[in-house]
């Protein structure tokens, strides 16, 4: 049995992200079989016990995750081509009045926010920004199994067997897509449930079967729904919510 970097083991076990693991190790907040480890790049056997000191646990607890109902025209991440990033929507005035999370908004809650599942500029709906590397990994890591649900308004004529192909049988960039759940919601709207998120995936899938997307809204990520969060407003992920 070979030793593995402790930061890698911590990430695989869902304790934190690799970057967070390195920061905790530097501070002496990580123990392997009860012994403090403070050397970056240190390794351990995969069957050894790894625990976090209370200071690291407290830091994780203080990290926030924010849910935004992103409007069309905002980019998910960094500002580009003159467009405004969704994080610019987050301030005390735009917080949802129905937010039941008791914490007060602080400017520090904007530090280090990472987008956990992008939503393109032409789409709206549920966008997750988080300071917690565990949540980001859970939602967008290579082995993530969290599904995402979309309402998609379309135009055009669906090709023969098109609905079946949307569910399973299409390929993008030379790679077969994972099975999806796609059904008609009404005469001009489809409901998609996906477990992957290639760039502009739904729009490209629809094009392959003769449809053009004219409106796309993400309404759910895992067990967390957009609900009645108003367009352009945000709220905190509650302590009792899990994706």
Coordinates of C-alpha atoms in Angstrom, one line a residue:
X1 CA 0.0 0.0 0.0
X2 CA 1.4 3.3 -1.1
X3 CA 1.2 6.6 0.8
X4 CA -1.0 9.4 -0.7
X5 CA -0.9 13.2 -0.2
X6 CA -2.9 14.0 2.9
X7 CA -4.6 16.8 1.1
X8 CA -5.8 14.4 -1.6
X9 CA -7.1 12.0 1.0
X10 CA -9.0 14.8 2.8
X11 CA -10.6 15.9 -0.5
X12 CA -11.6 12.4 -1.4
X13 CA -13.2 11.9 2.1
X14 CA -15.2 15.1 1.8
X15 CA -13.5 16.8 4.7
X16 CA -12.6 19.9 2.6
X17 CA -11.1 20.9 -0.8
X18 CA -7.4 20.3 -1.5
X19 CA -6.6 24.0 -1.2
X20 CA -8.4 24.2 2.1
X21 CA -6.5 21.0 3.3
X22 CA -3.2 22.7 2.5
X23 CA -4.2 25.8 4.5
X24 CA -5.3 23.7 7.4
X25 CA -2.1 21.6 7.3
X26 CA 0.0 24.8 7.3
X27 CA -1.8 26.0 10.5
X28 CA -1.3 22.6 12.3
X29 CA -5.1 21.9 12.2
X30 CA -4.8 18.4 10.8
X31 CA -4.1 15.2 12.7
X32 CA -3.3 11.8 11.2
X33 CA -3.9 9.0 13.7
X34 CA -3.9 11.6 16.4
X35 CA -0.6 13.2 15.5
X36 CA -0.5 16.8 14.2
X37 CA 0.8 17.2 10.6
X38 CA 2.1 20.6 9.6
X39 CA 4.3 19.9 6.5
X40 CA 2.8 20.7 3.1
X41 CA 2.9 17.7 0.8
X42 CA 2.9 15.2 3.7
X43 CA 1.6 11.8 2.9
X44 CA -0.3 9.1 4.7
X45 CA -1.7 5.6 4.1
X46 CA -5.3 5.5 2.8
X47 CA -6.5 3.6 5.9
X48 CA -5.1 6.1 8.4
X49 CA -7.5 8.3 10.4
X50 CA -7.5 12.0 9.5
X51 CA -9.3 14.5 11.8
X52 CA -9.6 18.3 11.9
X53 CA -9.0 20.5 14.9
X54 CA -11.8 22.5 16.2
X55 CA -10.4 25.7 14.7
X56 CA -10.7 24.2 11.2
X57 CA -14.2 22.9 12.0
X58 CA -15.2 26.4 13.2
X59 CA -13.9 28.0 10.0
X60 CA -15.9 25.6 7.9
X61 CA -19.1 26.4 9.9
X62 CA -18.6 30.1 9.3
X63 CA -18.4 29.7 5.5
X64 CA -21.5 30.7 3.6
X65 CA -23.3 29.4 0.6
X66 CA -25.5 31.8 -1.3
X67 CA -28.4 31.0 -3.7
X68 CA -29.2 33.6 -6.4
X69 CA -32.1 33.7 -8.9
X70 CA -29.8 34.9 -11.7
X71 CA -31.4 37.0 -14.4
X72 CA -30.5 36.8 -18.1
X73 CA -27.6 39.1 -18.9
X74 CA -25.4 38.3 -16.0
X75 CA -22.4 36.0 -16.2
X76 CA -21.9 33.3 -13.6
X77 CA -18.2 33.9 -12.8
X78 CA -15.7 36.6 -13.7
X79 CA -16.9 39.7 -15.6
X80 CA -16.4 39.4 -19.4
X81 CA -17.1 41.5 -22.5
X82 CA -18.5 44.2 -20.3
X83 CA -21.1 41.9 -18.7
X84 CA -21.7 42.0 -15.0
X85 CA -21.0 39.0 -12.8
X86 CA -23.8 37.5 -10.7
X87 CA -21.9 38.2 -7.5
X88 CA -22.6 41.9 -8.1
X89 CA -26.3 41.2 -7.2
X90 CA -25.4 40.3 -3.7
X91 CA -25.8 43.1 -1.2
X92 CA -28.0 43.8 1.8
X93 CA -30.7 45.5 -0.3
X94 CA -31.2 42.6 -2.7
X95 CA -31.4 39.9 0.0
X96 CA -34.7 38.0 -0.2
X97 CA -37.1 39.3 2.5
X98 CA -38.3 35.7 3.1
X99 CA -34.7 34.4 3.9
X100 CA -35.1 32.4 7.1
X101 CA -31.3 32.1 7.7
X102 CA -30.7 34.3 10.8
X103 CA -27.1 35.4 10.0
X104 CA -26.5 39.0 9.1
X105 CA -25.0 39.9 5.8
X106 CA -21.3 40.9 5.9
X107 CA -19.1 42.1 3.1
X108 CA -16.7 39.2 4.1
X109 CA -19.3 36.8 2.8
X110 CA -18.4 37.8 -0.7
X111 CA -14.7 36.8 -0.3
X112 CA -13.7 33.7 -2.2
X113 CA -17.1 32.8 -3.4
X114 CA -16.9 30.1 -6.1
X115 CA -19.6 29.3 -8.6
X116 CA -20.7 25.7 -8.1
X117 CA -22.4 25.0 -11.5
X118 CA -22.3 27.7 -14.1
X119 CA -25.4 29.1 -15.8
X120 CA -24.8 30.9 -19.1
X121 CA -25.5 34.5 -19.8
X122 CA -28.7 33.7 -21.7
X123 CA -30.2 31.6 -18.9
X124 CA -31.8 32.4 -15.6
X125 CA -32.6 30.6 -12.4
X126 CA -30.8 28.9 -9.5
X127 CA -27.1 29.8 -9.2
X128 CA -25.0 28.6 -6.3
X129 CA -22.0 30.5 -5.0
X130 CA -20.1 29.1 -2.0
X131 CA -17.1 29.7 0.2
X132 CA -17.2 26.0 1.2
X133 CA -14.9 23.7 -0.9
X134 CA -16.8 20.6 0.2
X135 CA -20.0 21.9 -1.3
X136 CA -18.3 23.0 -4.6
X137 CA -16.7 19.5 -4.9
X138 CA -20.0 17.8 -4.1
X139 CA -21.8 19.8 -6.9
X140 CA -19.3 20.0 -9.6
X141 CA -16.6 17.4 -8.9
X142 CA -15.8 14.8 -11.5
X143 CA -17.7 12.1 -9.5
X144 CA -20.7 14.3 -8.6
X145 CA -24.1 12.6 -8.9
X146 CA -26.2 15.6 -8.0
X147 CA -28.9 16.2 -10.6
X148 CA -30.0 19.6 -11.9
X149 CA -33.5 20.4 -13.2
X150 CA -34.4 22.9 -15.9
X151 CA -37.5 24.3 -17.6
X152 CA -36.7 24.9 -21.3
X153 CA -38.9 26.8 -23.7
X154 CA -38.3 25.8 -27.3
X155 CA -39.3 26.5 -30.9
X156 CA -39.2 24.4 -34.0
X157 CA -40.1 20.9 -35.0
X158 CA -38.9 18.0 -32.9
X159 CA -37.3 15.4 -35.1
X160 CA -38.6 11.8 -35.3
X161 CA -37.5 9.9 -32.1
X162 CA -36.1 13.3 -30.9
X163 CA -37.5 13.0 -27.4
X164 CA -36.0 9.6 -27.0
X165 CA -32.7 10.9 -28.2
X166 CA -32.8 13.7 -25.7
X167 CA -33.2 11.2 -22.9
X168 CA -30.4 9.0 -24.1
X169 CA -28.4 8.6 -27.3
X170 CA -26.9 12.0 -28.1
X171 CA -23.2 12.9 -28.2
X172 CA -21.3 16.2 -27.8
X173 CA -17.7 16.9 -28.6
X174 CA -17.3 13.3 -29.6
X175 CA -18.4 11.9 -26.3
X176 CA -21.7 10.2 -25.4
X177 CA -23.9 12.1 -23.0
X178 CA -25.1 10.5 -19.7
X179 CA -28.8 9.4 -19.7
X180 CA -31.1 12.4 -18.9
X181 CA -34.8 12.7 -18.0
X182 CA -36.6 14.9 -20.5
X183 CA -40.4 15.2 -21.0
X184 CA -42.8 17.8 -22.2
X185 CA -44.0 20.2 -19.5
X186 CA -46.5 21.8 -21.8
X187 CA -46.9 22.6 -25.5
X188 CA -43.7 24.6 -25.9
X189 CA -41.7 23.7 -22.8
X190 CA -39.5 20.8 -21.9
X191 CA -38.4 19.7 -18.4
X192 CA -34.8 18.5 -18.3
X193 CA -33.1 16.7 -15.4
X194 CA -29.3 16.2 -16.0
X195 CA -26.4 14.8 -14.0
X196 CA -23.7 16.6 -16.0
X197 CA -23.1 20.1 -17.2
X198 CA -21.2 20.5 -20.4
X199 CA -21.0 24.0 -21.8
X200 CA -24.4 25.1 -23.2
X201 CA -25.4 21.4 -23.1
X202 CA -29.1 21.8 -23.2
X203 CA -29.1 24.3 -26.1
X204 CA -26.8 22.0 -28.1
X205 CA -28.8 18.9 -27.3
X206 CA -32.0 20.7 -28.6
X207 CA -30.3 21.8 -31.8
X208 CA -29.4 18.2 -32.6
X209 CA -33.1 17.2 -32.6
X210 CA -34.4 20.3 -34.5
X211 CA -35.3 22.6 -31.6
X212 CA -34.2 26.1 -30.7
X213 CA -34.1 27.1 -27.1
X214 CA -35.7 30.5 -26.5
X215 CA -35.8 30.4 -22.7
X216 CA -33.9 28.3 -20.1
X217 CA -34.4 28.4 -16.3
X218 CA -32.7 26.2 -13.7
X219 CA -35.2 25.4 -10.9
X220 CA -33.4 22.8 -8.8
X221 CA -30.0 21.5 -7.8
X222 CA -30.2 18.2 -5.9
X223 CA -32.7 18.7 -3.1
X224 CA -32.5 22.5 -3.1
X225 CA -35.1 24.3 -5.2
X226 CA -35.4 27.8 -6.5
X227 CA -38.8 28.0 -4.9
X228 CA -40.2 31.5 -4.6
X229 CA -36.9 33.3 -4.6
X230 CA -37.5 36.5 -6.8
X231 CA -35.5 37.2 -9.9
X232 CA -32.4 39.1 -9.1
X233 CA -32.5 38.4 -5.4
X234 CA -30.6 36.0 -3.2
X235 CA -30.6 34.1 0.1
X236 CA -28.3 32.0 2.3
X237 CA -28.4 28.2 2.2
X238 CA -30.0 27.2 5.5
X239 CA -28.3 25.0 8.1
X240 CA -31.1 22.4 7.5
X241 CA -30.7 22.3 3.7
X242 CA -28.6 19.7 1.9
X243 CA -28.0 19.4 -1.9

